Short mmCIF file of C-alpha atoms in Angstrom, two decimals:
data_model
loop_
_atom_site.label_atom_id
_atom_site.label_comp_id
_atom_site.label_asym_id
_atom_site.label_seq_id
_atom_site.Cartn_x
_atom_site.Cartn_y
_atom_site.Cartn_z
CA MET A 1 19.66 -20.76 42.39
CA LEU A 2 20.04 -22.65 39.10
CA ARG A 3 18.77 -25.79 40.78
CA ILE A 4 15.61 -24.00 41.91
CA ILE A 5 15.00 -22.66 38.38
CA SER A 6 15.57 -26.09 36.84
CA ASN A 7 13.19 -27.68 39.29
CA GLY A 8 10.57 -25.05 38.54
CA CYS A 9 10.88 -25.69 34.82
CA SER A 10 10.72 -29.49 35.19
CA VAL A 11 7.67 -31.05 33.54
CA VAL A 12 7.42 -33.68 36.27
CA GLN A 13 7.42 -30.99 38.94
CA LEU A 14 4.77 -28.99 37.07
CA VAL A 15 2.31 -31.81 36.43
CA SER A 16 3.01 -34.18 39.26
CA GLU A 17 0.07 -35.34 41.40
CA LYS A 18 1.83 -34.28 44.57
CA ASP A 19 0.67 -30.65 44.45
CA LEU A 20 -2.14 -30.84 41.87
CA ILE A 21 -5.68 -32.13 42.06
CA VAL A 22 -5.62 -33.30 38.44
CA ARG A 23 -4.00 -36.38 37.06
CA GLU A 24 -0.50 -36.20 35.60
CA GLU A 25 -1.48 -38.11 32.47
CA ALA A 26 -4.26 -35.62 31.66
CA CYS A 27 -1.83 -32.70 31.95
CA ARG A 28 0.65 -34.43 29.68
CA VAL A 29 -2.02 -35.08 27.04
CA GLY A 30 -3.11 -31.44 27.30
CA LEU A 31 0.49 -30.29 26.83
CA LEU A 32 0.78 -32.62 23.84
CA PHE A 33 -2.21 -31.22 21.94
CA GLY A 34 -1.69 -27.65 23.08
CA GLY A 35 1.98 -27.73 22.15
CA PHE A 36 1.20 -29.29 18.78
CA THR A 37 -1.42 -26.68 17.93
CA GLY A 38 0.72 -23.75 19.09
CA SER A 39 3.81 -25.03 17.30
CA TYR A 40 1.82 -25.63 14.11
CA HIS A 41 0.50 -22.08 13.99
CA ALA A 42 3.89 -20.67 14.95
CA LEU A 43 5.52 -22.56 12.10
CA ARG A 44 2.93 -21.25 9.66
CA ILE A 45 3.88 -17.73 10.67
CA LEU A 46 7.57 -18.59 10.47
CA ALA A 47 7.00 -20.01 7.01
CA GLY A 48 6.14 -16.52 5.75
CA SER A 49 9.25 -15.11 7.39
CA VAL A 50 11.50 -17.81 5.96
CA ALA A 51 9.94 -17.39 2.51
CA GLY A 52 10.73 -13.69 2.79
CA LEU A 53 14.41 -14.55 2.34
CA SER A 54 13.65 -14.72 -1.37
CA VAL A 55 14.01 -10.93 -1.36
CA LEU A 56 17.77 -11.58 -1.52
CA ALA A 57 17.21 -12.24 -5.22
CA LEU A 58 17.18 -8.44 -5.58
CA ASP A 59 20.78 -7.27 -5.56
CA ASP A 60 19.85 -3.61 -4.97
CA SER A 61 19.57 -2.89 -1.25
CA ASN A 62 17.57 0.27 -1.95
CA ARG A 63 14.84 -1.73 -3.69
CA ARG A 64 14.82 -4.26 -0.86
CA ARG A 65 14.48 -1.46 1.66
CA THR A 66 11.60 0.08 -0.29
CA LEU A 67 9.75 -3.25 -0.39
CA ALA A 68 10.39 -3.84 3.31
CA LEU A 69 9.02 -0.44 4.24
CA TYR A 70 6.01 -0.98 2.00
CA LEU A 71 5.24 -4.23 3.83
CA LEU A 72 5.83 -2.48 7.15
CA ALA A 73 3.20 0.12 6.26
CA ARG A 74 0.73 -2.60 5.27
CA LEU A 75 1.48 -4.59 8.41
CA ALA A 76 0.90 -1.50 10.53
CA GLN A 77 -2.42 -1.03 8.72
CA CYS A 78 -3.45 -4.61 9.52
CA ALA A 79 -2.36 -4.36 13.16
CA TYR A 80 -4.16 -1.08 13.68
CA ASN A 81 -7.36 -2.27 12.01
CA SER A 82 -7.28 -5.41 14.15
CA ALA A 83 -6.69 -3.52 17.38
CA LYS A 84 -9.29 -0.89 16.56
CA SER A 85 -11.93 -3.51 15.75
CA LYS A 86 -11.32 -5.06 19.19
CA ASN A 87 -11.28 -1.66 20.97
CA LYS A 88 -7.72 -2.31 22.18
CA PHE A 89 -5.92 0.63 20.60
CA HIS A 90 -6.93 3.99 19.17
CA LEU A 91 -4.49 6.31 17.45
CA TRP A 92 -4.95 10.01 17.89
CA GLY A 93 -6.46 11.50 14.79
CA SER A 94 -7.93 8.26 13.43
CA HIS A 95 -11.34 9.09 14.86
CA LEU A 96 -11.27 12.29 12.87
CA ARG A 97 -12.99 12.42 9.55
CA HIS A 98 -9.74 13.29 7.80
CA GLY A 99 -7.30 11.13 9.73
CA ASP A 100 -6.03 9.58 6.49
CA SER A 101 -5.35 13.08 5.15
CA LEU A 102 -3.27 13.81 8.25
CA LEU A 103 -1.13 10.73 7.56
CA PHE A 104 -0.75 11.77 3.93
CA ALA A 105 0.31 15.27 4.97
CA LEU A 106 3.02 13.94 7.30
CA ALA A 107 4.36 11.63 4.61
CA CYS A 108 4.35 14.37 1.95
CA ALA A 109 6.12 16.76 4.29
CA GLN A 110 9.03 14.32 4.59
CA VAL A 111 9.08 13.56 0.87
CA MET A 112 9.13 17.21 -0.22
CA TYR A 113 11.76 18.06 2.39
CA ALA A 114 13.88 15.22 1.07
CA PHE A 115 13.37 16.29 -2.53
CA VAL A 116 14.61 19.81 -1.84
CA MET A 117 17.26 19.20 0.82
CA ARG A 118 18.27 15.53 0.50
CA PRO A 119 17.36 14.35 -3.02
CA GLU A 120 19.80 11.44 -2.80
CA SER A 121 17.50 9.85 -0.20
CA LEU A 122 14.76 9.38 -2.82
CA PRO A 123 14.80 6.96 -5.77
CA LYS A 124 15.90 8.44 -9.08
CA SER A 125 12.54 7.76 -10.71
CA TYR A 126 10.74 9.53 -7.85
CA GLN A 127 13.02 12.56 -8.19
CA ASP A 128 12.42 12.73 -11.93
CA PHE A 129 8.64 12.55 -11.51
CA ILE A 130 8.57 15.41 -8.98
CA GLN A 131 11.01 17.45 -11.05
CA LYS A 132 9.00 17.08 -14.26
CA THR A 133 5.74 17.80 -12.47
CA GLY A 134 6.95 20.94 -10.71
CA PRO A 135 7.80 24.33 -12.22
CA VAL A 136 11.24 24.93 -10.64
CA ALA A 137 14.48 24.01 -12.43
CA ARG A 138 17.23 21.82 -10.98
CA PRO A 139 19.87 24.61 -10.72
CA VAL A 140 17.44 26.64 -8.60
CA TYR A 141 16.85 23.72 -6.22
CA LYS A 142 20.58 23.26 -5.89
CA ALA A 143 21.01 26.96 -5.14
CA VAL A 144 18.26 26.78 -2.48
CA ARG A 145 19.93 23.74 -0.94
CA ASP A 146 23.34 25.43 -0.80
CA CYS A 147 21.79 28.58 0.62
CA CYS A 148 20.09 26.72 3.48
CA ARG A 149 23.29 24.86 4.30
CA GLY A 150 25.42 28.00 4.25
CA SER A 151 27.50 26.74 1.33
CA PRO A 152 28.54 28.91 -1.59
CA VAL A 153 25.98 29.07 -4.40
CA ASP A 154 27.07 28.06 -7.88
CA VAL A 155 26.68 31.46 -9.50
CA ALA A 156 27.92 30.23 -12.89
CA SER A 157 25.22 27.56 -13.28
CA LEU A 158 22.54 30.02 -12.14
CA SER A 159 23.72 32.56 -14.71
CA VAL A 160 23.55 29.95 -17.47
CA PHE A 161 20.04 28.98 -16.38
CA LEU A 162 18.80 32.58 -16.29
CA SER A 163 20.26 33.29 -19.72
CA THR A 164 18.06 30.57 -21.24
CA ARG A 165 14.82 32.15 -20.00
CA ARG A 166 12.43 33.96 -22.32
CA GLU A 167 13.21 37.30 -20.72
CA PRO A 168 16.79 37.15 -19.42
CA LYS A 169 17.47 39.74 -16.79
CA SER A 170 20.64 41.05 -15.27
CA LEU A 171 20.19 40.03 -11.64
CA LYS A 172 22.77 40.55 -8.96
CA LEU A 173 23.80 37.05 -7.91
CA GLU A 174 25.56 36.57 -4.59
CA GLU A 175 27.71 33.65 -3.60
CA PHE A 176 26.33 33.60 -0.02
CA PRO A 177 22.75 34.91 -0.22
CA SER A 178 20.46 34.80 2.80
CA ILE A 179 17.56 33.61 0.63
CA ILE A 180 16.97 32.79 -3.03
CA PRO A 181 14.42 35.38 -4.27
CA CYS A 182 11.31 34.75 -6.34
CA SER A 183 12.93 36.47 -9.32
CA ILE A 184 15.25 33.44 -9.61
CA ILE A 185 12.70 30.78 -8.69
CA HIS A 186 10.28 31.92 -11.42
CA PRO A 187 12.22 34.38 -13.61
CA ASP A 188 9.64 34.36 -16.40
CA ARG A 189 6.95 36.14 -14.37
CA LYS A 190 6.98 38.88 -11.79
CA SER A 191 3.64 38.01 -10.22
CA CYS A 192 3.73 35.09 -7.78
CA LEU A 193 -0.02 34.54 -8.10
CA ALA A 194 0.25 34.27 -11.88
CA GLN A 195 3.15 31.85 -11.48
CA ASP A 196 1.16 29.65 -9.08
CA ALA A 197 -1.86 29.54 -11.40
CA ILE A 198 0.25 28.76 -14.47
CA ALA A 199 2.21 26.11 -12.55
CA ALA A 200 -1.03 24.38 -11.57
CA SER A 201 -2.44 24.54 -15.10
CA ASN A 202 0.79 23.21 -16.63
CA THR A 203 0.78 20.33 -14.16
CA PHE A 204 -2.81 19.53 -15.11
CA ARG A 205 -1.91 19.53 -18.79
CA LYS A 206 1.13 17.28 -18.30
CA THR A 207 -0.43 14.71 -15.97
CA PHE A 208 -3.99 14.42 -17.27
CA PRO A 209 -3.15 11.86 -20.01
CA LEU A 210 -1.41 9.67 -17.43
CA TYR A 211 -4.28 9.79 -14.93
CA PHE A 212 -6.88 9.28 -17.64
CA SER A 213 -5.17 6.11 -18.88
CA LEU A 214 -4.78 4.81 -15.33
CA THR A 215 -8.46 5.49 -14.63
CA PHE A 216 -10.02 4.55 -17.96
CA VAL A 217 -8.49 1.09 -18.41
CA PRO A 218 -9.62 -0.33 -15.01
CA PHE A 219 -13.08 1.17 -15.49
CA VAL A 220 -13.45 -0.48 -18.91
CA VAL A 221 -12.22 -3.89 -17.73
CA LEU A 222 -14.34 -3.98 -14.59
CA ARG A 223 -17.41 -2.58 -16.32
CA LEU A 224 -17.25 -5.16 -19.12
CA GLN A 225 -16.86 -7.97 -16.60
CA LYS A 226 -19.94 -6.77 -14.75
CA VAL A 227 -22.18 -6.14 -17.77
CA LEU A 228 -21.42 -8.90 -20.24
CA PRO A 229 -22.28 -11.99 -18.11
CA PHE A 230 -25.95 -10.99 -17.67
CA PRO A 231 -28.20 -12.18 -20.51
CA GLY A 232 -31.23 -10.27 -21.59
CA VAL A 233 -29.87 -6.84 -20.70
CA GLY A 234 -28.41 -5.72 -24.01
CA PHE A 235 -29.42 -2.12 -23.45
CA LEU A 236 -27.04 -2.02 -20.44
CA PHE A 237 -24.14 -2.92 -22.71
CA MET A 238 -25.06 -0.08 -25.04
CA ASP A 239 -25.22 2.36 -22.13
CA ALA A 240 -22.09 1.08 -20.37
CA PRO A 241 -19.52 2.74 -22.66
CA VAL A 242 -21.06 6.14 -22.06
CA ARG A 243 -21.19 5.71 -18.29
CA THR A 244 -17.72 4.18 -18.26
CA CYS A 245 -16.17 7.04 -20.18
CA TRP A 246 -17.96 9.58 -18.00
CA HIS A 247 -16.82 8.01 -14.72
CA ALA A 248 -13.29 7.58 -16.04
CA LEU A 249 -13.20 11.20 -17.19
CA THR A 250 -14.49 12.59 -13.89
CA GLY A 251 -12.10 10.39 -11.91
CA ALA A 252 -9.14 11.48 -14.02
CA VAL A 253 -10.10 15.16 -13.72
CA ARG A 254 -10.45 14.81 -9.96
CA SER A 255 -7.07 13.11 -9.50
CA THR A 256 -5.32 15.52 -11.85
CA THR A 257 -6.85 18.50 -10.04
CA PHE A 258 -5.56 17.12 -6.76
CA LEU A 259 -2.00 16.88 -8.08
CA SER A 260 -2.20 20.29 -9.77
CA ALA A 261 -3.43 21.89 -6.55
CA PHE A 262 -0.57 20.20 -4.69
CA VAL A 263 1.99 21.82 -7.00
CA GLY A 264 0.28 25.22 -6.89
CA ILE A 265 0.00 25.28 -3.09
CA PHE A 266 3.63 24.23 -2.65
CA GLN A 267 4.78 26.98 -4.98
CA GLY A 268 2.53 29.49 -3.24
CA VAL A 269 3.88 28.65 0.24
CA ILE A 270 7.46 29.08 -1.00
CA CYS A 271 6.67 32.46 -2.54
CA LEU A 272 4.75 33.59 0.55
CA HIS A 273 7.73 32.76 2.75
CA ARG A 274 9.91 35.00 0.60
CA LYS A 275 7.45 37.86 0.99
CA VAL A 276 7.55 37.80 4.81
CA ALA A 277 11.07 36.52 5.61
CA THR A 278 14.58 37.56 4.74
CA LYS A 279 16.37 34.30 5.58
CA ASP A 280 15.71 30.82 4.29
CA HIS A 281 15.41 27.69 6.44
CA LYS A 282 15.21 24.04 5.46
CA LEU A 283 12.16 23.33 7.63
CA VAL A 284 10.13 25.70 5.46
CA TYR A 285 10.04 23.02 2.77
CA TRP A 286 8.89 20.40 5.26
CA PHE A 287 5.92 22.54 6.29
CA ALA A 288 5.27 23.49 2.64
CA GLY A 289 4.96 19.81 1.76
CA GLY A 290 2.54 19.22 4.62
CA ILE A 291 0.36 22.20 3.72
CA SER A 292 0.26 21.36 0.02
CA ALA A 293 -0.85 17.82 0.92
CA LEU A 294 -4.20 19.29 2.00
CA SER A 295 -5.12 19.12 -1.68
CA ILE A 296 -5.86 15.43 -1.08
CA LEU A 297 -9.25 16.59 0.22
CA LEU A 298 -10.18 16.95 -3.45
CA GLU A 299 -9.81 13.19 -3.87
CA LYS A 300 -12.40 10.58 -3.01
CA LYS A 301 -12.46 9.42 0.58
CA ALA A 302 -11.73 5.82 -0.45
CA ARG A 303 -8.53 6.83 -2.25
CA ARG A 304 -7.03 8.98 0.47
CA GLY A 305 -5.93 6.11 2.68
CA GLU A 306 -4.38 4.26 -0.27
CA LEU A 307 -2.49 7.37 -1.38
CA ALA A 308 -1.22 7.86 2.17
CA LEU A 309 0.01 4.25 2.33
CA TYR A 310 1.65 4.71 -1.08
CA VAL A 311 3.64 7.78 -0.04
CA LEU A 312 4.40 6.56 3.50
CA PRO A 313 7.05 3.95 2.48
CA ARG A 314 8.86 6.59 0.41
CA ALA A 315 8.87 8.94 3.37
CA GLY A 316 10.09 6.16 5.67
CA ASP A 317 12.82 5.20 3.21
CA SER A 318 14.03 8.78 3.03
CA LEU A 319 13.93 9.23 6.79
CA TRP A 320 15.82 5.96 7.30
CA TYR A 321 18.56 7.09 4.89
CA ILE A 322 18.90 10.49 6.54
CA LEU A 323 19.07 9.08 10.09
CA VAL A 324 21.68 6.49 9.10
CA ASN A 325 23.67 9.13 7.23
CA ARG A 326 23.66 11.33 10.33
CA HIS A 327 24.70 8.36 12.50
CA LEU A 328 21.49 8.53 14.50
CA LEU A 329 20.69 4.93 13.52
CA PRO A 330 23.23 2.11 13.16
CA ASP A 331 24.04 1.00 9.63
CA ILE A 332 23.28 -2.71 9.98
CA LYS A 333 24.11 -4.85 6.97
CA ASN A 334 21.05 -6.50 5.40
CA ALA A 335 18.75 -4.88 7.97
CA GLU A 336 16.15 -4.47 5.24
CA VAL A 337 16.13 -8.25 4.69
CA THR A 338 15.39 -8.88 8.36
CA LEU A 339 12.65 -6.26 8.31
CA PHE A 340 11.14 -7.74 5.14
CA CYS A 341 11.07 -11.25 6.60
CA ALA A 342 9.51 -10.09 9.87
CA CYS A 343 6.85 -8.09 8.03
CA MET A 344 6.10 -10.95 5.67
CA GLY A 345 5.53 -13.26 8.64
CA GLY A 346 3.11 -10.75 10.12
CA ILE A 347 1.30 -10.29 6.80
CA MET A 348 0.84 -14.06 6.45
CA TYR A 349 -0.52 -14.22 9.99
CA TYR A 350 -3.20 -11.64 9.23
CA LEU A 351 -3.93 -13.28 5.88
CA GLU A 352 -4.74 -16.53 7.67
CA HIS A 353 -6.43 -15.33 10.85
CA GLU A 354 -7.80 -11.82 10.14
CA PRO A 355 -7.97 -11.31 6.36
CA ASP A 356 -10.55 -8.54 6.71
CA THR A 357 -7.90 -6.26 8.22
CA MET A 358 -5.89 -6.30 4.98
CA ALA A 359 -6.38 -4.13 1.94
CA PRO A 360 -8.38 -6.06 -0.69
CA LEU A 361 -5.74 -5.47 -3.36
CA LEU A 362 -2.90 -6.84 -1.24
CA ARG A 363 -4.98 -9.79 -0.03
CA GLY A 364 -6.00 -10.74 -3.55
CA LEU A 365 -2.45 -10.31 -4.86
CA ILE A 366 -0.92 -12.64 -2.27
CA ARG A 367 -3.62 -15.26 -2.78
CA ARG A 368 -3.12 -15.11 -6.52
CA PHE A 369 0.63 -15.65 -6.26
CA LEU A 370 0.34 -18.39 -3.65
CA ALA A 371 -2.69 -20.02 -5.29
CA SER A 372 -3.75 -20.27 -1.66
CA ARG A 373 -7.08 -21.20 -0.12
CA ILE A 374 -6.22 -19.61 3.22
CA SER A 375 -9.38 -18.02 4.58
CA ASN A 376 -10.87 -18.58 1.13
CA PRO A 377 -11.96 -22.19 0.56
CA GLY A 378 -11.98 -23.17 -3.05
CA PRO A 379 -14.85 -24.73 -4.95
CA ILE A 380 -15.59 -28.45 -5.07
CA SER A 381 -14.06 -28.65 -8.53
CA SER A 382 -10.60 -28.06 -7.05
CA ARG A 383 -10.55 -31.51 -5.43
CA SER A 384 -8.26 -34.30 -6.56
CA ALA A 385 -8.66 -36.35 -9.72
CA SER A 386 -9.28 -39.59 -7.79
CA TYR A 387 -12.16 -37.94 -5.92
CA THR A 388 -13.67 -36.79 -9.21
CA TYR A 389 -13.28 -40.28 -10.68
CA LEU A 390 -15.09 -41.89 -7.76
CA GLN A 391 -17.87 -39.33 -7.99
CA THR A 392 -18.25 -40.18 -11.69
CA LEU A 393 -18.48 -43.90 -10.95
CA ASP A 394 -21.17 -43.25 -8.33
CA ALA A 395 -23.11 -41.18 -10.83
CA MET A 396 -22.93 -44.02 -13.36
CA LYS A 397 -24.11 -46.58 -10.84
CA LYS A 398 -27.07 -44.58 -9.59
CA PRO A 399 -29.11 -44.80 -12.82
CA LYS A 400 -28.69 -48.60 -12.84
CA LEU A 401 -29.87 -48.89 -9.26
CA HIS A 402 -32.82 -46.68 -10.07
CA GLU A 403 -33.75 -48.90 -13.05
CA ASN A 404 -33.50 -52.04 -10.89
CA LYS A 405 -35.80 -50.53 -8.29
CA GLU A 406 -38.35 -49.59 -10.93
CA SER A 407 -38.26 -53.12 -12.37
CA GLU A 408 -38.73 -54.61 -8.94
CA VAL A 409 -41.70 -52.36 -8.32
CA SER A 410 -43.24 -53.28 -11.66
CA VAL A 411 -42.77 -57.03 -11.02
CA SER A 412 -44.26 -56.76 -7.53
CA GLU A 413 -47.22 -54.91 -8.95
CA THR A 414 -47.64 -57.57 -11.65
CA TYR A 415 -47.80 -60.49 -9.25
CA ASN A 416 -49.63 -58.75 -6.46
CA LEU A 417 -52.86 -60.71 -6.03
CA GLU A 418 -54.40 -58.01 -3.89
CA SER A 419 -54.32 -55.71 -6.80
CA ILE A 420 -56.75 -57.93 -8.74
CA PRO A 421 -60.31 -56.73 -8.27
CA GLY A 422 -62.55 -59.12 -6.40
CA LEU A 423 -59.70 -61.07 -4.75
#
């Protein structure tokens, strides 16, 4: 059996003239050039994977895993865009007008579930941002988490928290409640609708300066770069600050309204569940995150996909942690390094062969770091110094040759007898 396989894999057996109508030498030359070309492109892909080992410079495995999942999301975006452009693959929901919103909703559902039930699966900075943006205190989240798990609630910490409110009330706190009521979630107000509205307005007030700075600075930089280079249009420069500030203001208001609506809807779903149910369940917070993500419809269409791809790695990181913690996935050492290298190889492949499938920001960022001319040939000025020197010499010689030709023409005209009238 092994002898038959070895004979079948023999190059002589494959290209010999005994069973083929082509010459053996032609087949060997074809294998030479085909193998060289294929190996060259394969090595270029492998170069990206090998270069990805530089991620080991980060000693924190959580940061490496976050970067690997971010690249995985971008690689999936490239692969899907490539397949869709060739009519080879079509994901359900992508043909819909709001397919990007669906992806954002799924990612937010996982993130909000993790924040409430498994906060250790999210980065500390991410937890702090959600906590500061939302209206519910940490002791209440801990009580909700213990309640859903059937663990005893820390009544002492809840009592201390309630005593610091503006209107402390004597509530009957149980060690094993079936559900944490709204009177503990928002003890300052009895009305859930008023609480939702105030939560949304407070979020707007806290996050508007951040969004305005993030929107205003890029608008100013890009607008100045577009207006200043054009001479003779001074009135555009005078009008640009007004338009820039207006667009930055409207963009910041739109983004802040989206986030405020997210917080208000999430709070409203939680309160609504307590109006119709008598027992809490952890999946309620997963669905609440997905429903509140519908506020992304307030954002511009162009930003929805980017926001979805921003939240998706966080959701994947959290899901990975939970599945490993529950022993549903094996805990492989340095698995994030392998994933990062594989994704980097794929990203470099699409950068070279199908750059249009990549996000412009990612494509420009990689090219800037690599100083690469892959799929983006540089100008003539980027050639070597010797080439420039030779071009300069040629330019210096050309005027002399031109002068010699003019002198020859003038001499020929001087001694041309046919040019003399009458001869």
